[in-house]
Structures are given as structure tokens and as C-alpha cells.
Amino acid sequence: MKLNLRAVDLNLLPVFVAILEEGRMSKAAARLGMTQPAASQALARLRRTLDDELFARTRRGMIPTPRALALAEPIREALERIRETLSTDRAFDPARAERRFTIKFGLFTEMTILPALVERAARAGEGIRVRSGGGMADLGVDLVRERLVDLCFDTVIPEDGRLRSQMLGREQAVVIARRDHPRLRRGCTAEDYFRERHVILALDERRRVLFEQLIGREGAGRKILAEVSECAAVPMLVARSDAVATVSAGVAEVFRRAFELRVFPFPLPIPRLPLYLVWHEGMTGDPGHAWLRRTIAELVSSSAHGGPEALKARRALPRPSPR
């Protein structure tokens, strides 16, 4: 049976979201500028309307019921759309805005770009939230096309005419190996690269073919130790074996510090790898979305994915000579 919307007080929905995100009634009330009894009364009304407990009070705070978890995302999105629709000021002020951005990061960009973006968003305004969306098997461009995420990162320009892209920069590919690798003490030559076994990420067909084209015919014949879907597994496997892996220089610096790995220049003279920001054309004129795109572009430009240390490390890498 469909719920009669006239029976729903929309003012109760922000209370629902605040309790869900804060986890405690006192914090939710403070966030909304309400007294705790008023917030409790609002929750009681919403419970009666939806005929569900919604939240169970425990020593760990307010725990959402399965029904509350199912309602969470649709209610958040509905409130955001209402705010955007009713806003008369097209300018975007992050210090005053209430906005949640969902981004599908690539296999490595979540490790290198997301932390800096979350930090920048927190400084920009308390109402700005950044969420990493989509599963490992989801293609970012598909999620953007269906408006399920605001942005995605990719290494190729989207072919869909409804999608827009901006090249953020280019990254040098490098090779990582464990610090005490027995055969790579003096570096990694092309011969070494194709002799060693590799840890690789599971890529879709288009990206796999693109990478193999970059490294030449020999690339298809690499000896694979393991193919993984989680990027965090790459340095773990490299650190515990004699295998090598190919990653971007920014990511390599993160891995090097965390797992005590060695980083070598890529032994073949391949082009630097591009990184694109992709969004739906319908969001191009949205001021908040434009702010997000500018912010990400500034972060990538200033930090080169891995901060000043990674940038310094990349500049110190010698360039491979032609074969």
C-alpha cells in the first residue's frame, strides 16, 4: 500500500538523516539547532508515520533498523534535490552550503586523491561531505551516465557524447618491488621486467589492451603471479614475494613508505599515463559541481596525486633510455 504523502511532515526527514549520521540523539539535536526532547518527539512522529522503530537506543548509540538503512540513501538524495531546486541563489558558497558529493574513484585514485579532497572539503564548510561510491565491478562512466555518482576518474576519454571530461594531468608509470629483491639490487631493466613475475590489477578489456599497447608486444607475455581486484593487495603481495608491479609514480610513493618497497623507473620509454575527470553534461552548469571540479583539479595540480614528497620522488627518477 502506498504511503499518503500528505500524512508525512517533510520537516521530520532532516531529523532522520541527522540521527542516522550522528548516531546519538544529543548530537543530532545540536546539529539541527533543536532541543533533545524536540528531536525525540520528531522521531516518535516519524516512527508512527512509517510504522517502524527506525532506530534502537543502545549503549553504542542509535542503531538504525533494516528499514531505516533502506530509506537512508533515498531520503538523503531527496533532501539534496529539494535544497537544490528551492535554492534561489545560484552562487555556491561551500562555507554555507549543505551538499554531499558522490565520486567513483579509480583503483588507485581513492588512495591518492580522496584523503586530500576530504581534508579540503572539511576546511571549506561543515556542510560539505564527500562519499566514495560504486563497487569494484562498477565502471565509473556507467555510474556517471546513469547519474548515480557526480564524478569519476578514468584513463581514457569517454566515448559517450553525454559525458564531459577534463584532463587533470599525466603520471609516469614506475615499477615497485620488495626492498631486498634478490635480482633487482641495481635497478630494473627491460629484461628484468619481463623476466620477473607480476602482480596486476583486474582491468576491463579496453584498459587492459591500452596498457599492453603502451608497453609493446612483450606486455602480453608477462608472467603473472596474481591478478587482484583490490589495489591494497598489490603492495602486500609485492612485499611478500619476488614479484613486481607497475603503478603510477604517485601511488608508488604511498606504497613505498607503507611497505618499505623500492621504486624503479619504468624500463621502457612509454608515454606518461593520462588521468581524466568525467561527469555528465547535465551537471556542467551546476555551481556546486563546478566548485568540486575546480577543487579536484587544484589538488591534483598542486600535489601530483601524492603530495610534495611524491612529486620530489618522481622528479628524482631517471628517465629510461630508448631500447
Tab-separated table of C-alpha atoms in Angstrom:
chain	number	residue	atom	x	y	z
A	1	MET	CA	0.000	0.000	0.000
A	2	LYS	CA	1.368	3.389	-0.980
A	3	LEU	CA	2.026	5.917	1.764
A	4	ASN	CA	-0.094	9.061	1.644
A	5	LEU	CA	2.442	11.870	1.277
A	6	ARG	CA	0.020	14.316	2.876
A	7	ALA	CA	0.495	12.353	6.081
A	8	VAL	CA	4.265	12.892	6.034
A	9	ASP	CA	5.759	16.012	7.591
A	10	LEU	CA	8.847	16.668	5.469
A	11	ASN	CA	10.395	18.568	8.386
A	12	LEU	CA	10.909	15.189	10.046
A	13	LEU	CA	13.228	13.910	7.328
A	14	PRO	CA	16.248	16.093	8.255
A	15	VAL	CA	15.871	14.758	11.803
A	16	PHE	CA	16.016	11.202	10.437
A	17	VAL	CA	19.214	11.960	8.479
A	18	ALA	CA	20.857	13.730	11.420
A	19	ILE	CA	20.217	10.796	13.782
A	20	LEU	CA	21.471	8.351	11.155
A	21	GLU	CA	24.704	10.263	10.553
A	22	GLU	CA	25.443	11.412	14.108
A	23	GLY	CA	24.489	8.175	15.853
A	24	ARG	CA	23.310	9.916	19.027
A	25	MET	CA	20.172	11.902	19.728
A	26	SER	CA	22.032	14.663	21.563
A	27	LYS	CA	24.437	15.232	18.659
A	28	ALA	CA	21.627	15.137	16.097
A	29	ALA	CA	19.642	17.727	18.065
A	30	ALA	CA	22.671	20.007	18.404
A	31	ARG	CA	23.381	19.739	14.674
A	32	LEU	CA	19.812	20.801	13.853
A	33	GLY	CA	19.643	23.544	16.481
A	34	MET	CA	16.872	21.711	18.357
A	35	THR	CA	16.458	20.623	21.945
A	36	GLN	CA	16.882	16.914	22.565
A	37	PRO	CA	13.216	16.474	23.649
A	38	ALA	CA	12.076	18.149	20.407
A	39	ALA	CA	14.256	15.802	18.350
A	40	SER	CA	12.881	12.810	20.268
A	41	GLN	CA	9.319	13.955	19.597
A	42	ALA	CA	10.101	14.334	15.883
A	43	LEU	CA	11.490	10.795	15.784
A	44	ALA	CA	8.396	9.481	17.579
A	45	ARG	CA	6.154	11.090	14.943
A	46	LEU	CA	8.214	9.631	12.121
A	47	ARG	CA	8.066	6.202	13.744
A	48	ARG	CA	4.272	6.375	13.825
A	49	THR	CA	4.101	7.593	10.221
A	50	LEU	CA	6.368	4.854	8.861
A	51	ASP	CA	5.234	2.173	11.319
A	52	ASP	CA	8.809	1.209	12.165
A	53	GLU	CA	11.100	1.714	15.156
A	54	LEU	CA	13.754	3.178	12.758
A	55	PHE	CA	16.427	3.444	15.491
A	56	ALA	CA	17.160	1.307	18.528
A	57	ARG	CA	18.701	3.081	21.511
A	58	THR	CA	21.773	1.155	22.727
A	59	ARG	CA	24.903	1.842	24.750
A	60	ARG	CA	26.683	2.403	21.431
A	61	GLY	CA	24.149	4.996	20.329
A	62	MET	CA	21.159	4.978	17.991
A	63	ILE	CA	21.394	1.880	15.778
A	64	PRO	CA	19.298	2.007	12.566
A	65	THR	CA	16.849	-0.773	11.774
A	66	PRO	CA	16.917	-2.520	8.372
A	67	ARG	CA	14.035	-0.274	7.262
A	68	ALA	CA	15.991	2.842	8.245
A	69	LEU	CA	19.044	1.648	6.335
A	70	ALA	CA	16.903	1.005	3.252
A	71	LEU	CA	15.420	4.510	3.482
A	72	ALA	CA	18.685	6.313	4.193
A	73	GLU	CA	20.031	6.839	0.689
A	74	PRO	CA	16.703	7.752	-0.988
A	75	ILE	CA	15.874	10.260	1.762
A	76	ARG	CA	19.323	11.866	1.589
A	77	GLU	CA	19.085	12.224	-2.179
A	78	ALA	CA	15.530	13.576	-1.998
A	79	LEU	CA	16.517	16.249	0.521
A	80	GLU	CA	19.506	17.281	-1.581
A	81	ARG	CA	17.327	17.627	-4.671
A	82	ILE	CA	14.788	19.707	-2.752
A	83	ARG	CA	17.534	22.024	-1.482
A	84	GLU	CA	18.951	22.455	-4.977
A	85	THR	CA	15.517	23.018	-6.539
A	86	LEU	CA	14.381	25.595	-3.995
A	87	SER	CA	17.661	27.478	-3.880
A	88	THR	CA	17.261	30.962	-5.345
A	89	ASP	CA	20.967	31.773	-5.144
A	90	ARG	CA	22.863	30.093	-7.959
A	91	ALA	CA	26.210	31.014	-6.409
A	92	PHE	CA	27.852	28.238	-4.435
A	93	ASP	CA	29.336	29.123	-1.067
A	94	PRO	CA	30.898	25.980	0.434
A	95	ALA	CA	31.051	27.644	3.849
A	96	ARG	CA	27.240	27.843	3.934
A	97	ALA	CA	26.181	25.025	1.618
A	98	GLU	CA	24.756	21.641	2.574
A	99	ARG	CA	25.959	19.308	-0.171
A	100	ARG	CA	27.068	15.707	-0.444
A	101	PHE	CA	29.171	14.672	-3.435
A	102	THR	CA	29.484	11.044	-4.526
A	103	ILE	CA	32.557	10.124	-6.568
A	104	LYS	CA	33.599	6.856	-8.208
A	105	PHE	CA	37.331	6.698	-7.736
A	106	GLY	CA	39.658	4.554	-9.769
A	107	LEU	CA	41.657	1.673	-8.365
A	108	PHE	CA	44.393	3.995	-7.139
A	109	THR	CA	42.882	7.499	-7.070
A	110	GLU	CA	40.922	6.663	-3.928
A	111	MET	CA	44.231	6.234	-2.121
A	112	THR	CA	45.915	9.324	-3.516
A	113	ILE	CA	43.213	11.937	-4.164
A	114	LEU	CA	40.400	11.144	-1.715
A	115	PRO	CA	42.312	11.968	1.509
A	116	ALA	CA	43.293	15.428	0.275
A	117	LEU	CA	39.790	16.072	-1.064
A	118	VAL	CA	38.149	15.134	2.237
A	119	GLU	CA	40.554	17.434	4.075
A	120	ARG	CA	39.835	20.323	1.690
A	121	ALA	CA	36.069	19.773	1.924
A	122	ALA	CA	36.216	19.778	5.728
A	123	ARG	CA	38.038	23.108	5.682
A	124	ALA	CA	35.660	24.570	3.098
A	125	GLY	CA	32.493	24.045	5.125
A	126	GLU	CA	30.879	21.771	7.683
A	127	GLY	CA	28.027	21.000	5.288
A	128	ILE	CA	30.259	19.591	2.532
A	129	ARG	CA	30.524	15.797	2.530
A	130	VAL	CA	32.425	13.549	0.152
A	131	ARG	CA	31.426	9.938	-0.425
A	132	SER	CA	33.248	7.260	-2.397
A	133	GLY	CA	30.555	5.437	-4.369
A	134	GLY	CA	30.220	2.425	-6.621
A	135	GLY	CA	31.540	-1.090	-6.268
A	136	MET	CA	34.761	-2.608	-7.545
A	137	ALA	CA	32.939	-4.127	-10.522
A	138	ASP	CA	31.176	-0.894	-11.481
A	139	LEU	CA	32.575	1.151	-14.353
A	140	GLY	CA	32.734	4.808	-13.390
A	141	VAL	CA	31.439	6.053	-16.741
A	142	ASP	CA	28.347	3.849	-16.402
A	143	LEU	CA	27.588	5.303	-12.970
A	144	VAL	CA	28.090	8.857	-14.258
A	145	ARG	CA	25.881	8.173	-17.282
A	146	GLU	CA	23.063	6.991	-15.020
A	147	ARG	CA	23.602	9.951	-12.644
A	148	LEU	CA	24.406	7.595	-9.760
A	149	VAL	CA	27.637	9.453	-8.981
A	150	ASP	CA	28.721	13.055	-9.542
A	151	LEU	CA	32.139	12.305	-10.991
A	152	CYS	CA	34.532	9.534	-11.854
A	153	PHE	CA	38.198	9.226	-12.771
A	154	ASP	CA	39.412	7.428	-15.862
A	155	THR	CA	42.480	6.957	-18.014
A	156	VAL	CA	40.598	7.272	-21.315
A	157	ILE	CA	38.279	9.909	-22.778
A	158	PRO	CA	34.638	8.748	-22.610
A	159	GLU	CA	33.052	7.853	-25.933
A	160	ASP	CA	29.513	8.804	-24.826
A	161	GLY	CA	28.519	12.242	-26.143
A	162	ARG	CA	26.553	12.960	-22.963
A	163	LEU	CA	29.694	12.829	-20.856
A	164	ARG	CA	32.252	15.591	-20.426
A	165	SER	CA	35.871	15.205	-19.385
A	166	GLN	CA	38.859	17.238	-18.265
A	167	MET	CA	42.427	16.009	-18.298
A	168	LEU	CA	43.884	16.552	-14.840
A	169	GLY	CA	47.431	15.612	-15.721
A	170	ARG	CA	49.745	12.795	-16.660
A	171	GLU	CA	51.602	10.357	-14.442
A	172	GLN	CA	54.761	8.388	-15.076
A	173	ALA	CA	54.480	4.611	-14.726
A	174	VAL	CA	57.046	3.032	-12.396
A	175	VAL	CA	57.909	-0.439	-11.138
A	176	ILE	CA	57.741	-1.471	-7.478
A	177	ALA	CA	59.499	-4.427	-5.833
A	178	ARG	CA	60.338	-5.508	-2.306
A	179	ARG	CA	63.319	-3.739	-0.798
A	180	ASP	CA	65.543	-6.835	-0.632
A	181	HIS	CA	64.582	-8.295	-4.010
A	182	PRO	CA	67.454	-10.688	-4.888
A	183	ARG	CA	67.709	-9.793	-8.589
A	184	LEU	CA	66.842	-6.074	-8.662
A	185	ARG	CA	69.543	-4.615	-6.450
A	186	ARG	CA	70.954	-2.333	-9.152
A	187	GLY	CA	67.741	-1.400	-10.896
A	188	CYS	CA	65.128	-2.861	-13.207
A	189	THR	CA	65.963	-3.215	-16.894
A	190	ALA	CA	63.521	-4.199	-19.626
A	191	GLU	CA	64.983	-7.695	-19.500
A	192	ASP	CA	64.420	-7.810	-15.742
A	193	TYR	CA	60.876	-6.520	-16.136
A	194	PHE	CA	59.805	-9.301	-18.491
A	195	ARG	CA	61.742	-11.982	-16.612
A	196	GLU	CA	60.070	-11.350	-13.244
A	197	ARG	CA	56.555	-12.369	-12.348
A	198	HIS	CA	53.937	-9.638	-11.940
A	199	VAL	CA	51.080	-8.662	-9.679
A	200	ILE	CA	48.416	-6.973	-11.794
A	201	LEU	CA	45.044	-5.363	-11.255
A	202	ALA	CA	41.963	-6.793	-12.908
A	203	LEU	CA	41.111	-4.328	-15.690
A	204	ASP	CA	38.277	-4.231	-18.170
A	205	GLU	CA	39.187	-5.244	-21.714
A	206	ARG	CA	39.576	-1.710	-23.072
A	207	ARG	CA	42.044	-0.623	-20.373
A	208	ARG	CA	43.967	-3.889	-20.475
A	209	VAL	CA	44.503	-3.587	-24.227
A	210	LEU	CA	45.509	0.071	-23.826
A	211	PHE	CA	48.214	-0.796	-21.293
A	212	GLU	CA	49.553	-3.668	-23.384
A	213	GLN	CA	49.746	-1.349	-26.382
A	214	LEU	CA	51.769	1.105	-24.308
A	215	ILE	CA	54.379	-1.430	-23.211
A	216	GLY	CA	54.588	-3.192	-26.569
A	217	ARG	CA	54.168	-6.755	-27.762
A	218	GLU	CA	56.133	-8.164	-24.856
A	219	GLY	CA	53.455	-6.908	-22.467
A	220	ALA	CA	51.002	-9.621	-23.430
A	221	GLY	CA	53.578	-12.221	-22.473
A	222	ARG	CA	54.250	-11.024	-18.934
A	223	LYS	CA	54.365	-13.797	-16.355
A	224	ILE	CA	51.541	-13.204	-13.888
A	225	LEU	CA	51.832	-14.270	-10.263
A	226	ALA	CA	48.456	-12.870	-9.205
A	227	GLU	CA	45.597	-10.793	-10.598
A	228	VAL	CA	43.749	-8.849	-7.900
A	229	SER	CA	40.678	-6.625	-7.730
A	230	GLU	CA	41.701	-4.628	-4.648
A	231	CYS	CA	44.524	-2.123	-5.119
A	232	ALA	CA	45.614	-2.543	-1.487
A	233	ALA	CA	46.534	-6.148	-2.278
A	234	VAL	CA	49.187	-5.077	-4.793
A	235	PRO	CA	51.855	-3.791	-2.372
A	236	MET	CA	51.095	-6.566	0.115
A	237	LEU	CA	51.809	-9.259	-2.465
A	238	VAL	CA	54.864	-7.447	-3.807
A	239	ALA	CA	56.281	-7.041	-0.287
A	240	ARG	CA	55.872	-10.769	0.436
A	241	SER	CA	57.200	-12.169	-2.847
A	242	ASP	CA	59.733	-11.614	-5.616
A	243	ALA	CA	57.026	-10.308	-7.942
A	244	VAL	CA	56.955	-6.760	-9.306
A	245	ALA	CA	54.058	-4.457	-10.154
A	246	THR	CA	53.505	-1.473	-12.414
A	247	VAL	CA	51.788	1.539	-10.839
A	248	SER	CA	51.765	5.315	-11.196
A	249	ALA	CA	54.583	7.241	-9.527
A	250	GLY	CA	52.273	8.962	-7.054
A	251	VAL	CA	50.822	5.690	-5.835
A	252	ALA	CA	54.278	4.120	-5.716
A	253	GLU	CA	55.391	6.723	-3.198
A	254	VAL	CA	52.471	5.860	-0.926
A	255	PHE	CA	53.260	2.156	-1.235
A	256	ARG	CA	56.998	2.714	-0.730
A	257	ARG	CA	56.517	4.415	2.628
A	258	ALA	CA	53.899	1.965	3.894
A	259	PHE	CA	55.543	-1.295	2.795
A	260	GLU	CA	59.243	-0.405	2.514
A	261	LEU	CA	59.334	-1.079	-1.219
A	262	ARG	CA	61.795	0.019	-3.866
A	263	VAL	CA	60.655	2.146	-6.795
A	264	PHE	CA	62.309	1.900	-10.210
A	265	PRO	CA	61.770	3.934	-13.376
A	266	PHE	CA	59.689	2.079	-15.923
A	267	PRO	CA	62.313	0.419	-18.172
A	268	LEU	CA	60.598	1.282	-21.461
A	269	PRO	CA	60.092	4.758	-22.977
A	270	ILE	CA	56.279	4.779	-22.805
A	271	PRO	CA	54.084	7.905	-22.708
A	272	ARG	CA	53.012	9.261	-19.339
A	273	LEU	CA	49.596	7.944	-18.306
A	274	PRO	CA	46.716	10.466	-18.544
A	275	LEU	CA	44.121	10.990	-15.823
A	276	TYR	CA	40.681	12.354	-16.729
A	277	LEU	CA	37.849	13.688	-14.614
A	278	VAL	CA	34.477	12.639	-16.108
A	279	TRP	CA	30.967	13.999	-15.440
A	280	HIS	CA	27.518	14.141	-17.018
A	281	GLU	CA	26.859	17.139	-19.268
A	282	GLY	CA	23.745	17.926	-17.240
A	283	MET	CA	25.951	18.869	-14.276
A	284	THR	CA	28.260	21.233	-16.146
A	285	GLY	CA	26.338	24.361	-15.143
A	286	ASP	CA	25.766	23.355	-11.526
A	287	PRO	CA	27.752	25.792	-9.313
A	288	GLY	CA	28.435	23.231	-6.598
A	289	HIS	CA	29.578	20.674	-9.130
A	290	ALA	CA	31.825	23.265	-10.779
A	291	TRP	CA	33.360	24.022	-7.363
A	292	LEU	CA	34.057	20.313	-6.877
A	293	ARG	CA	35.729	20.001	-10.284
A	294	ARG	CA	37.895	23.066	-9.659
A	295	THR	CA	38.868	21.801	-6.222
A	296	ILE	CA	39.912	18.389	-7.532
A	297	ALA	CA	41.877	19.955	-10.398
A	298	GLU	CA	43.704	22.230	-7.935
A	299	LEU	CA	44.523	19.329	-5.624
A	300	VAL	CA	45.873	17.157	-8.415
A	301	SER	CA	47.870	20.037	-9.869
A	302	SER	CA	49.445	21.022	-6.550
A	303	SER	CA	50.034	17.581	-5.069
A	304	ALA	CA	50.556	15.489	-8.207
A	305	HIS	CA	48.496	12.729	-6.541
A	306	GLY	CA	50.924	12.042	-3.742
A	307	GLY	CA	51.888	15.308	-2.098
A	308	PRO	CA	55.219	17.166	-2.168
A	309	GLU	CA	57.236	14.077	-1.230
A	310	ALA	CA	55.826	12.081	-4.126
A	311	LEU	CA	56.416	14.953	-6.509
A	312	LYS	CA	60.035	15.204	-5.344
A	313	ALA	CA	60.468	11.446	-5.698
A	314	ARG	CA	59.118	11.475	-9.241
A	315	ARG	CA	61.419	14.302	-10.270
A	316	ALA	CA	64.379	12.355	-8.906
A	317	LEU	CA	63.621	9.286	-11.003
A	318	PRO	CA	65.956	8.958	-14.013
A	319	ARG	CA	64.221	8.644	-17.339
A	320	PRO	CA	64.573	5.275	-19.099
A	321	SER	CA	66.714	5.291	-22.204
A	322	PRO	CA	65.333	4.032	-25.530
A	323	ARG	CA	65.890	0.337	-26.141
